[in-house]
Amino acid sequence: MADAGTPQNLQTDPVTGEMVSKNELKKREKAREREAKKAAAAAAKPAPAVKASGAGPSEELTPNQYYELRSRHVQELRRTLQPNPYPHKFHKYGGPGKIENGKRLADTTESLAGRIHNIRASGSNLLFYDLHGEGKKVQIMAQSQDAKDPETFQSTHSHFRRGDIVGVKGTPSRTKKGELSISPSEMTLLAPNLHQLPSAHFGLKDQETRYRKRYLDLVMNDDTRQLFITRSRILNYIRRFLDGLGFLEVETPMMSMLAGGATAKPFVTHHNDLNLDLYLRIAPELYLKELVVGGLDRVYEIGRTFRNEGIDLTHNPEFTICEFYMAYADMYDLMDLTESMVEGMVKYLTGGKTTVEYYPEGKDAAEGQTAKKWTLEFQRPWKRYDMIETLEEKLNVKFPPGDSLHTDEANAFLRALCEKHGVQCSEPRTNARLLDKLVGEYIEPLCISPSFIVGHPKVMSPLAKWHRSRPGLCERFEGFMCGKEFCNAYTELNDPFEQRARFEEQVKQKEQGDEEAQGVDETYIDALEHGLPPTGGWGMGIDRLVMFLTNSLNIKEVLLFPAMKPEAVSGPGPSAQV
């Protein structure tokens, strides 16, 4: 009688474990028989005495043939446990030491583990493996005379393939050329790789595959590994910098009933128990300022933020942001702090230099041409561009007074200016969006080395405090480099009456069709009514900063798992590979 939990007329595929129909199982078994015959024929070809870079019969198989043959092999090991292909534990040990070239430490035993990248055979009793682990490479020189049991040497090593994770116990030595080697007495299969690794010669270059299979990218490309180590060092530096100034790291909600703290379109999710639609946060700003109201004078958060916007070279809908709020500080204090933080970070990453090379079109230039290169200078002080003054200079026009930039007359002026100079702005063509497009066209390209844009109109900054000496403007700056924004900060608006008016202006913009405009957050206004001290607020996009400091042209390069369009997946095995 069929098992109660198994659907009628379905059978278990012994290779993949899937439940399939009887006809489908027969098709698969016939296909596997054909593949097995091809694989056996390829494996039966005579092999030369010496193989380079893991080349051999298995390298000549198609991915399907390799997967089928390897799966059968591992399934047999799972059945016989001779050896167990998935042991529970392997003890690694060994400490720092120095071995002279050409020397071998006969009385020392080391225990290492890693992934086999290349296999080279010199006869049946001598094999060389390139073992990679923790960013390092060690050569394994396996000889039957060094094996704990020489009689099982060949059978033991017959189980190993490129990509397998193995444990090695043996004697360390160094070749005359200085390469570190281990002469193993034992080698243990810890986790077999069922798939063919990309060719050791050509590597893994396909961008789509690298992003979708980041694990394979990390296995094959040390540059990828080093990039994400650098990203971790950047995050570590920011934390240490802020901790050193007395900031407290906190965590705020990822979901809320209002999407506030930034101008962006949010993602919507649903809370089943409360039967309530919620927004994924577009910024942690309002919660952090509520903590300052509560007496936590210096707080910061590093975490994920979500904005339901387009995907391009510098935008990903899920990204990492750092925001901090500092009571009794203003935008000018934060400009100094930003320069100090980022200059110190660059010195930390480069060993003391204040410059970084960036190739905006990539390092690979067309034949006969030199790749375009920017040298970014991070030494303080950074250049400052006043928004309105710079636009007036570039466009040879006089802007309306700052305190009238929110009016319909200013809107007509900005529309005409954009049309005259061919600056595209899609609807809704609000004053804030028109100004933002002009800045993107005429000021942002000037900011190659890190620079600040200051003097924003209030209409562009609903949470920033008004400028103390320039009516209609606010105390805000944006940090740019390589023509892209990487940080944003301002003297925080702490007047609850003005904040309500700003929110209501945002509601009007939303009614005009601006999906990114904010609504009225009554909880936040209530917090302001309890008293927010003079405060400076600051936010930085970590992903873009990492891009510029690692010479990456695509934000997907600096995200371990970037957003990708779904791919059709047909099931286990090579057919499901990207």
Coordinates of C-alpha atoms in Angstrom, one line a residue:
M1 CA 0.0 0.0 0.0
A2 CA 1.3 3.5 -0.9
D3 CA 2.5 5.7 1.9
A4 CA -0.2 8.1 3.1
G5 CA 2.1 11.1 2.6
T6 CA 3.1 10.1 -1.0
P7 CA 0.8 11.2 -3.9
Q8 CA -0.6 8.3 -5.9
N9 CA 1.4 7.2 -9.1
L10 CA 4.5 9.2 -8.1
Q11 CA 7.9 7.5 -7.5
T12 CA 11.1 8.7 -6.0
D13 CA 14.0 9.5 -8.3
P14 CA 16.9 7.8 -6.6
V15 CA 19.5 10.4 -7.9
T16 CA 17.7 13.7 -7.2
G17 CA 15.2 12.6 -4.5
E18 CA 12.3 14.2 -6.4
M19 CA 8.8 12.7 -6.6
V20 CA 8.0 12.1 -10.3
S21 CA 5.6 10.1 -12.5
K22 CA 6.5 6.6 -13.6
N23 CA 6.9 7.7 -17.2
E24 CA 9.1 10.6 -16.2
L25 CA 11.3 8.3 -14.1
K26 CA 11.7 5.9 -17.1
K27 CA 12.7 8.8 -19.3
R28 CA 15.3 9.9 -16.8
E29 CA 16.7 6.5 -16.3
K30 CA 17.2 6.0 -20.1
A31 CA 18.8 9.4 -20.4
R32 CA 21.1 8.5 -17.5
E33 CA 22.1 5.2 -19.1
R34 CA 23.1 7.1 -22.3
E35 CA 25.0 9.7 -20.3
A36 CA 26.7 6.9 -18.3
K37 CA 27.8 5.1 -21.4
K38 CA 29.3 8.3 -22.8
A39 CA 31.0 9.1 -19.5
A40 CA 32.4 5.6 -19.2
A41 CA 33.8 5.8 -22.8
A42 CA 35.4 9.1 -22.0
A43 CA 36.8 7.8 -18.8
A44 CA 38.3 4.8 -20.5
K45 CA 40.5 6.9 -22.7
P46 CA 44.2 6.4 -21.9
A47 CA 45.6 9.2 -19.8
P48 CA 49.2 10.6 -20.2
A49 CA 51.5 10.2 -17.3
V50 CA 51.4 13.9 -16.3
K51 CA 48.2 16.0 -16.3
A52 CA 48.1 19.8 -16.0
S53 CA 45.7 21.9 -14.0
G54 CA 43.3 19.1 -13.2
A55 CA 42.9 18.1 -16.9
G56 CA 41.8 14.5 -17.4
P57 CA 38.9 12.4 -18.6
S58 CA 36.4 14.2 -16.3
E59 CA 37.4 17.6 -17.8
E60 CA 36.3 16.3 -21.2
L61 CA 32.7 15.5 -20.1
T62 CA 29.8 17.8 -20.6
P63 CA 28.3 19.3 -17.4
N64 CA 25.4 16.9 -17.6
Q65 CA 27.7 13.9 -18.0
Y66 CA 30.0 15.1 -15.2
Y67 CA 27.1 15.7 -12.8
E68 CA 25.5 12.3 -13.5
L69 CA 28.8 10.4 -13.1
R70 CA 29.8 12.3 -10.0
S71 CA 26.4 12.0 -8.4
R72 CA 26.5 8.2 -8.8
H73 CA 29.9 8.1 -7.4
V74 CA 28.9 10.1 -4.3
Q75 CA 25.7 8.2 -3.8
E76 CA 27.7 5.0 -3.7
L77 CA 30.0 6.5 -1.1
R78 CA 26.9 7.5 0.9
R79 CA 25.8 3.9 0.8
T80 CA 29.1 2.2 1.6
L81 CA 30.6 5.0 3.8
Q82 CA 34.0 3.9 2.3
P83 CA 34.8 6.8 2.9
N84 CA 31.9 8.8 4.3
P85 CA 31.7 11.7 1.8
Y86 CA 30.1 14.1 4.4
P87 CA 31.9 13.6 7.8
H88 CA 30.7 15.7 10.7
K89 CA 34.0 17.2 11.8
F90 CA 37.6 17.7 10.8
H91 CA 40.1 19.2 13.3
K92 CA 42.3 21.9 11.8
Y93 CA 45.4 22.8 13.8
G94 CA 48.8 24.4 13.3
G95 CA 50.3 27.7 14.1
P96 CA 52.5 30.4 12.6
G97 CA 56.0 29.4 11.7
K98 CA 58.8 29.9 9.2
I99 CA 60.2 27.2 6.9
E100 CA 63.3 28.0 4.8
N101 CA 63.2 27.3 1.1
G102 CA 64.0 23.7 0.3
K103 CA 63.4 22.6 3.9
R104 CA 61.0 20.1 5.4
L105 CA 59.9 19.9 9.0
A106 CA 60.0 16.2 9.4
D107 CA 58.9 16.2 13.1
T108 CA 55.9 18.6 12.6
T109 CA 52.4 17.6 11.6
E110 CA 49.9 20.2 10.4
S111 CA 46.2 19.7 9.7
L112 CA 44.6 21.9 7.0
A113 CA 41.3 22.0 5.1
G114 CA 40.2 23.7 1.9
R115 CA 38.9 23.3 -1.6
I116 CA 40.9 21.6 -4.4
H117 CA 41.3 23.9 -7.3
N118 CA 43.8 22.0 -9.5
I119 CA 45.0 18.4 -9.6
R120 CA 48.2 17.3 -11.4
A121 CA 49.3 13.7 -11.6
S122 CA 52.8 12.4 -12.2
G123 CA 52.3 8.7 -12.4
S124 CA 50.0 6.7 -10.1
N125 CA 52.0 7.3 -6.9
L126 CA 52.6 11.1 -7.0
L127 CA 49.9 13.8 -7.2
F128 CA 49.9 17.5 -6.7
Y129 CA 46.9 19.4 -5.5
D130 CA 46.3 23.2 -5.2
L131 CA 44.4 23.6 -2.0
H132 CA 42.7 27.0 -1.4
G133 CA 41.3 28.1 2.0
E134 CA 40.9 31.4 3.8
G135 CA 42.3 33.3 0.9
K136 CA 45.5 31.3 0.8
K137 CA 46.9 28.6 -1.5
V138 CA 48.9 25.6 -0.4
Q139 CA 50.4 22.9 -2.6
I140 CA 49.7 19.3 -1.5
M141 CA 52.4 17.0 -2.7
A142 CA 50.9 13.5 -2.2
Q143 CA 53.2 10.6 -2.5
S144 CA 52.4 7.0 -1.7
Q145 CA 55.6 6.7 0.4
D146 CA 54.3 9.4 2.8
A147 CA 50.8 7.9 3.1
K148 CA 49.7 6.3 6.4
D149 CA 48.6 3.3 4.4
P150 CA 50.5 3.1 1.1
E151 CA 48.4 0.2 -0.2
T152 CA 45.2 2.3 -0.2
F153 CA 46.9 5.4 -1.6
Q154 CA 45.5 5.1 -5.1
S155 CA 42.0 4.2 -4.0
T156 CA 41.9 7.1 -1.6
H157 CA 43.0 9.6 -4.2
S158 CA 40.6 8.2 -6.8
H159 CA 37.7 9.9 -4.9
F160 CA 39.1 13.5 -5.2
R161 CA 38.0 15.9 -7.9
R162 CA 38.4 19.7 -8.6
G163 CA 36.1 21.6 -6.3
D164 CA 36.0 19.0 -3.5
I165 CA 36.6 20.2 0.0
V166 CA 39.2 18.0 1.7
G167 CA 41.1 17.7 5.0
V168 CA 44.9 17.1 4.9
K169 CA 47.2 16.0 7.7
G170 CA 50.9 15.9 6.9
T171 CA 54.4 17.4 7.1
P172 CA 55.0 21.0 6.0
S173 CA 57.8 21.9 3.7
R174 CA 58.8 24.6 1.2
T175 CA 60.1 24.1 -2.3
K176 CA 63.4 25.6 -3.5
K177 CA 61.3 28.3 -5.2
G178 CA 59.6 29.1 -1.9
E179 CA 56.2 27.5 -2.4
L180 CA 54.6 26.2 0.8
S181 CA 53.7 22.5 0.5
I182 CA 52.3 19.8 2.7
S183 CA 53.3 16.1 2.2
P184 CA 50.1 14.3 3.5
S185 CA 50.0 11.2 5.5
E186 CA 46.2 11.4 5.3
M187 CA 43.6 13.1 3.0
T188 CA 39.9 13.0 3.9
L189 CA 37.0 13.9 1.6
L190 CA 34.9 16.4 3.6
A191 CA 32.4 17.6 1.0
P192 CA 32.4 16.5 -2.7
N193 CA 31.6 19.0 -5.4
L194 CA 29.0 17.5 -7.8
H195 CA 29.5 20.1 -10.5
Q196 CA 32.4 20.8 -12.9
L197 CA 34.3 23.9 -11.8
P198 CA 34.9 26.4 -14.6
S199 CA 38.2 25.9 -16.4
A200 CA 41.2 26.9 -14.2
H201 CA 42.7 28.6 -17.3
F202 CA 39.6 30.7 -18.3
G203 CA 38.0 31.0 -14.8
L204 CA 34.6 32.4 -14.2
K205 CA 34.0 35.7 -16.1
D206 CA 30.3 35.7 -17.1
Q207 CA 28.8 38.6 -15.1
E208 CA 25.3 37.1 -14.9
T209 CA 26.6 33.9 -13.5
R210 CA 28.9 35.6 -11.0
Y211 CA 26.0 37.6 -9.6
R212 CA 23.5 34.7 -9.5
K213 CA 26.0 32.2 -8.1
R214 CA 28.1 34.3 -5.8
Y215 CA 29.3 31.2 -4.0
L216 CA 30.9 30.1 -7.3
D217 CA 32.3 33.6 -7.9
L218 CA 33.9 33.5 -4.5
V219 CA 35.4 30.1 -5.1
M220 CA 36.9 31.1 -8.5
N221 CA 37.8 34.7 -8.1
D222 CA 40.0 36.0 -5.4
D223 CA 39.4 39.6 -6.4
T224 CA 35.7 39.1 -5.4
R225 CA 36.8 37.8 -2.0
Q226 CA 39.1 40.7 -1.5
L227 CA 36.4 43.2 -2.5
F228 CA 34.0 41.9 0.2
I229 CA 36.8 41.9 2.8
T230 CA 37.3 45.6 2.0
R231 CA 33.6 46.2 2.4
S232 CA 33.7 44.6 5.8
R233 CA 36.7 46.7 6.7
I234 CA 34.8 49.9 5.7
L235 CA 31.9 49.0 7.9
N236 CA 34.2 48.1 10.7
Y237 CA 36.0 51.4 10.4
I238 CA 32.7 53.4 10.5
R239 CA 31.6 51.6 13.6
R240 CA 35.0 52.2 15.4
F241 CA 35.0 55.9 14.3
L242 CA 31.5 56.6 15.6
D243 CA 32.0 54.5 18.8
G244 CA 35.1 56.5 19.5
L245 CA 33.1 59.7 19.4
G246 CA 30.6 58.3 22.0
F247 CA 27.9 57.2 19.7
L248 CA 25.5 54.4 20.6
E249 CA 24.6 51.8 17.9
V250 CA 20.9 51.1 18.0
E251 CA 18.3 49.1 15.9
T252 CA 15.0 50.5 14.7
P253 CA 12.0 48.8 13.0
M254 CA 12.2 47.6 9.4
M255 CA 8.4 47.9 9.0
S256 CA 6.1 50.8 9.9
M257 CA 2.7 52.3 9.1
L258 CA 4.2 55.3 7.4
A259 CA 7.1 55.5 5.0
G260 CA 9.0 58.6 6.2
G261 CA 12.5 59.9 6.7
A262 CA 13.3 60.2 2.9
T263 CA 11.8 60.9 -0.4
A264 CA 11.3 57.5 -2.1
K265 CA 8.6 55.1 -3.1
P266 CA 8.3 52.3 -0.5
F267 CA 7.6 48.6 -0.6
V268 CA 4.3 47.4 0.9
T269 CA 3.9 44.2 2.9
H270 CA 1.0 42.8 5.0
H271 CA 0.9 41.8 8.6
N272 CA -1.5 38.9 8.8
D273 CA -2.1 38.9 12.6
L274 CA -2.9 42.6 12.7
N275 CA -4.5 42.5 9.2
L276 CA -2.6 45.6 8.4
D277 CA -0.6 46.8 5.4
L278 CA 2.9 48.1 6.4
Y279 CA 5.8 49.8 4.6
L280 CA 9.3 48.5 4.6
R281 CA 11.4 51.4 5.8
I282 CA 12.9 53.8 3.3
A283 CA 15.1 55.3 6.1
P284 CA 15.5 54.9 9.9
E285 CA 15.7 58.7 10.4
L286 CA 12.5 59.5 12.3
Y287 CA 13.0 56.7 14.8
L288 CA 16.5 57.8 15.5
K289 CA 15.5 61.4 16.1
E290 CA 12.8 60.2 18.5
L291 CA 15.7 58.5 20.5
V292 CA 17.5 61.9 20.6
V293 CA 14.3 63.4 22.0
G294 CA 14.4 60.7 24.7
G295 CA 18.0 61.7 25.7
L296 CA 20.2 59.4 23.7
D297 CA 22.2 62.3 22.4
R298 CA 24.5 60.4 19.9
V299 CA 22.9 57.4 18.1
Y300 CA 23.7 55.6 14.9
E301 CA 22.4 52.6 12.9
I302 CA 23.9 50.6 10.1
G303 CA 21.3 48.5 8.4
R304 CA 19.2 47.6 5.3
T305 CA 16.8 50.0 3.7
F306 CA 14.3 49.4 1.0
R307 CA 13.2 51.7 -1.8
N308 CA 10.8 50.5 -4.6
E309 CA 12.7 52.1 -7.4
G310 CA 14.6 51.2 -10.6
I311 CA 17.7 49.0 -10.7
D312 CA 20.7 50.5 -12.5
L313 CA 24.5 50.7 -12.1
T314 CA 24.2 52.7 -8.9
H315 CA 20.8 51.7 -7.5
N316 CA 19.6 48.5 -5.9
P317 CA 16.1 48.4 -4.2
E318 CA 17.7 46.9 -1.1
F319 CA 20.8 48.7 0.2
T320 CA 22.8 49.4 3.3
I321 CA 22.8 52.8 4.9
C322 CA 24.5 54.3 7.9
E323 CA 22.6 57.2 9.7
F324 CA 23.7 59.0 12.8
Y325 CA 22.2 61.9 14.8
M326 CA 24.3 64.1 17.0
A327 CA 22.6 66.5 19.5
Y328 CA 24.0 70.0 19.8
A329 CA 25.7 69.8 16.3
D330 CA 24.8 71.4 13.0
M331 CA 25.6 70.8 9.3
Y332 CA 28.9 72.5 9.6
D333 CA 30.1 70.2 12.4
L334 CA 28.9 67.3 10.2
M335 CA 30.8 68.5 7.2
D336 CA 34.0 68.5 9.2
L337 CA 33.2 65.1 10.7
T338 CA 32.5 63.6 7.2
E339 CA 35.8 64.8 5.9
S340 CA 37.6 63.4 8.9
M341 CA 35.8 60.0 8.7
V342 CA 36.3 59.4 5.0
E343 CA 39.8 60.7 4.7
G344 CA 40.8 58.5 7.7
M345 CA 39.0 55.6 6.1
V346 CA 40.9 56.0 2.8
K347 CA 44.2 56.1 4.7
Y348 CA 43.2 53.0 6.6
L349 CA 42.5 51.1 3.4
T350 CA 45.5 52.4 1.4
G351 CA 48.2 52.3 4.0
G352 CA 48.4 56.1 4.5
K353 CA 47.5 57.6 1.1
T354 CA 44.7 60.0 0.5
T355 CA 44.2 59.2 -3.2
V356 CA 42.3 56.4 -4.9
E357 CA 42.3 55.6 -8.6
Y358 CA 38.9 55.1 -10.3
Y359 CA 38.3 54.0 -13.9
P360 CA 34.8 55.3 -14.8
E361 CA 34.7 53.2 -18.0
G362 CA 36.6 50.2 -16.7
K363 CA 40.3 49.3 -16.8
D364 CA 40.0 47.5 -20.2
A365 CA 40.4 50.1 -22.9
A366 CA 40.0 49.6 -26.7
E367 CA 43.1 48.6 -28.6
G368 CA 45.4 51.5 -29.0
Q369 CA 43.7 53.6 -26.4
T370 CA 44.3 54.4 -22.7
A371 CA 41.7 53.7 -20.1
K372 CA 40.1 56.8 -18.7
K373 CA 41.3 57.3 -15.1
W374 CA 40.3 59.6 -12.3
T375 CA 42.5 60.2 -9.3
L376 CA 40.2 60.9 -6.3
E377 CA 41.7 63.2 -3.7
F378 CA 40.2 62.7 -0.2
Q379 CA 42.5 65.1 1.7
R380 CA 40.6 67.8 3.6
P381 CA 39.1 70.3 3.0
W382 CA 36.8 69.2 0.2
K383 CA 35.4 71.6 -2.5
R384 CA 32.0 73.1 -1.9
Y385 CA 29.4 74.0 -4.5
D386 CA 26.5 76.3 -3.7
M387 CA 23.5 75.0 -5.5
I388 CA 21.7 78.2 -6.7
E389 CA 24.9 80.2 -7.2
T390 CA 26.5 77.4 -9.3
L391 CA 23.4 77.0 -11.4
E392 CA 23.2 80.7 -12.0
E393 CA 26.8 80.7 -13.1
K394 CA 26.5 77.6 -15.4
L395 CA 23.2 78.7 -17.0
N396 CA 23.9 82.4 -17.0
V397 CA 20.6 83.3 -15.4
K398 CA 19.2 84.8 -12.2
F399 CA 17.1 82.5 -10.1
P400 CA 14.0 83.8 -8.2
P401 CA 14.7 84.6 -4.5
G402 CA 15.1 81.6 -2.2
D403 CA 11.9 82.3 -0.3
S404 CA 9.8 82.1 -3.5
L405 CA 11.3 78.8 -5.0
H406 CA 8.2 76.9 -3.8
T407 CA 5.7 79.1 -5.8
D408 CA 3.9 78.5 -9.0
E409 CA 5.8 81.3 -10.6
A410 CA 9.1 79.5 -9.7
N411 CA 7.7 76.3 -11.2
A412 CA 7.1 78.1 -14.5
F413 CA 10.6 79.5 -14.4
L414 CA 12.2 76.1 -13.7
R415 CA 10.1 74.4 -16.5
A416 CA 11.1 77.0 -19.0
L417 CA 14.8 76.7 -17.9
C418 CA 14.7 72.9 -18.3
E419 CA 13.1 73.1 -21.7
K420 CA 15.6 75.7 -22.9
H421 CA 18.6 73.6 -22.0
G422 CA 17.1 70.2 -23.0
V423 CA 16.9 68.8 -19.4
Q424 CA 14.4 66.0 -19.2
C425 CA 12.0 65.8 -16.3
S426 CA 9.1 63.4 -16.2
E427 CA 5.8 64.2 -14.5
P428 CA 5.1 65.3 -11.9
R429 CA 7.3 68.3 -12.7
T430 CA 7.3 69.7 -9.2
N431 CA 9.7 72.5 -8.2
A432 CA 11.8 70.0 -6.2
R433 CA 12.1 67.5 -9.1
L434 CA 12.9 70.2 -11.6
L435 CA 15.7 71.6 -9.4
D436 CA 17.0 68.1 -8.8
K437 CA 17.3 67.5 -12.6
L438 CA 19.2 70.7 -13.1
V439 CA 21.6 69.9 -10.3
G440 CA 22.2 66.4 -11.8
E441 CA 22.9 68.0 -15.2
Y442 CA 25.2 70.9 -14.2
I443 CA 26.7 70.4 -10.7
E444 CA 27.0 66.7 -10.0
P445 CA 29.4 66.0 -12.9
L446 CA 31.8 68.6 -11.4
C447 CA 32.1 66.4 -8.3
I448 CA 34.8 63.9 -9.2
S449 CA 36.9 64.0 -6.1
P450 CA 34.6 64.1 -3.0
S451 CA 32.8 67.4 -2.8
F452 CA 29.8 69.0 -1.0
I453 CA 26.7 70.6 -2.6
V454 CA 25.2 73.1 -0.2
G455 CA 22.4 75.7 -0.2
H456 CA 19.4 73.6 -0.9
P457 CA 15.9 75.2 -1.1
K458 CA 13.5 74.2 1.6
V459 CA 11.2 72.8 -1.0
M460 CA 13.8 70.0 -1.6
S461 CA 14.3 69.2 2.1
P462 CA 11.2 68.6 4.2
L463 CA 13.2 67.5 7.3
A464 CA 16.0 70.1 7.2
K465 CA 16.1 73.3 9.3
W466 CA 15.8 76.6 7.5
H467 CA 19.0 78.5 6.8
R468 CA 19.9 80.9 9.6
S469 CA 20.9 83.7 7.1
R470 CA 19.5 82.8 3.7
P471 CA 15.6 83.0 3.5
G472 CA 14.0 80.1 1.6
L473 CA 17.1 77.9 1.9
C474 CA 17.9 75.2 4.5
E475 CA 21.0 74.0 6.2
R476 CA 21.8 70.9 4.2
F477 CA 24.7 69.3 2.3
E478 CA 25.1 66.4 0.0
G479 CA 28.4 64.6 -0.5
F480 CA 29.3 63.6 -4.0
M481 CA 32.1 61.8 -5.7
C482 CA 32.5 60.4 -9.2
G483 CA 29.4 62.4 -10.0
K484 CA 27.2 60.4 -7.6
E485 CA 25.8 61.2 -4.2
F486 CA 27.2 59.1 -1.3
C487 CA 26.0 61.0 1.8
N488 CA 23.4 63.5 2.8
A489 CA 23.1 65.6 6.0
Y490 CA 21.5 68.6 7.6
T491 CA 20.8 70.6 10.6
E492 CA 17.6 68.9 11.8
L493 CA 14.3 70.8 11.8
N494 CA 13.1 70.7 15.4
D495 CA 10.2 73.2 15.2
P496 CA 7.0 71.0 15.3
F497 CA 4.9 73.8 13.8
E498 CA 7.2 74.2 10.8
Q499 CA 7.5 70.4 10.5
R500 CA 3.8 70.0 10.2
A501 CA 3.7 72.7 7.5
R502 CA 6.5 70.9 5.6
F503 CA 4.7 67.6 5.9
E504 CA 1.5 69.2 4.5
E505 CA 3.4 70.6 1.6
Q506 CA 4.7 67.0 0.9
V507 CA 1.0 65.8 1.0
K508 CA 0.3 68.4 -1.8
Q509 CA 3.1 67.0 -3.9
K510 CA 1.8 63.5 -3.4
E511 CA -1.6 64.6 -4.5
Q512 CA 0.1 66.0 -7.7
G513 CA 1.3 62.5 -8.4
D514 CA 4.7 62.4 -6.7
E515 CA 4.8 58.8 -5.3
E516 CA 8.0 59.6 -3.5
A517 CA 6.6 62.5 -1.4
Q518 CA 6.1 61.9 2.4
G519 CA 2.9 62.0 4.4
V520 CA 2.1 63.5 7.8
D521 CA 3.7 61.5 10.6
E522 CA 1.8 62.4 13.7
T523 CA 3.9 60.3 16.1
Y524 CA 7.1 62.1 15.0
I525 CA 5.4 65.5 15.4
D526 CA 4.3 64.5 18.9
A527 CA 8.0 63.6 19.6
L528 CA 9.1 67.0 18.4
E529 CA 6.5 68.7 20.6
H530 CA 8.4 67.1 23.6
G531 CA 11.5 68.9 22.5
L532 CA 14.3 67.9 20.1
P533 CA 17.6 69.6 21.0
P534 CA 19.5 71.3 18.1
T535 CA 20.7 68.3 16.2
G536 CA 22.8 67.3 13.2
G537 CA 21.6 64.3 11.2
W538 CA 23.7 62.4 8.6
G539 CA 23.2 59.4 6.3
M540 CA 25.6 57.6 4.0
G541 CA 25.0 54.9 1.3
I542 CA 27.5 52.2 2.1
D543 CA 27.2 50.4 -1.2
R544 CA 28.1 53.4 -3.3
L545 CA 31.0 54.3 -1.0
V546 CA 32.3 50.8 -1.4
M547 CA 31.9 51.1 -5.2
F548 CA 34.1 54.2 -5.4
L549 CA 36.8 52.9 -3.0
T550 CA 37.1 49.5 -4.8
N551 CA 36.9 50.8 -8.4
S552 CA 33.6 49.0 -9.1
L553 CA 31.3 50.3 -11.9
N554 CA 28.2 48.3 -11.0
I555 CA 26.6 48.3 -7.6
K556 CA 26.0 44.5 -8.0
E557 CA 29.7 44.0 -7.7
V558 CA 29.6 45.2 -4.1
L559 CA 26.5 43.3 -3.0
L560 CA 26.9 39.7 -2.2
F561 CA 23.4 38.9 -3.4
P562 CA 22.1 41.7 -5.7
A563 CA 18.5 41.9 -6.9
M564 CA 18.1 39.9 -10.1
K565 CA 15.3 39.0 -12.4
P566 CA 14.1 35.4 -11.8
E567 CA 15.5 32.6 -14.0
A568 CA 13.5 29.5 -14.9
V569 CA 14.7 26.6 -12.8
S570 CA 13.9 23.0 -13.9
G571 CA 15.2 21.1 -10.9
P572 CA 18.4 19.6 -9.4
G573 CA 21.5 19.1 -11.6
P574 CA 23.2 21.1 -14.4
S575 CA 19.8 21.7 -16.2
A576 CA 19.0 24.0 -13.2
Q577 CA 22.2 26.0 -13.5
V578 CA 22.2 29.6 -14.6

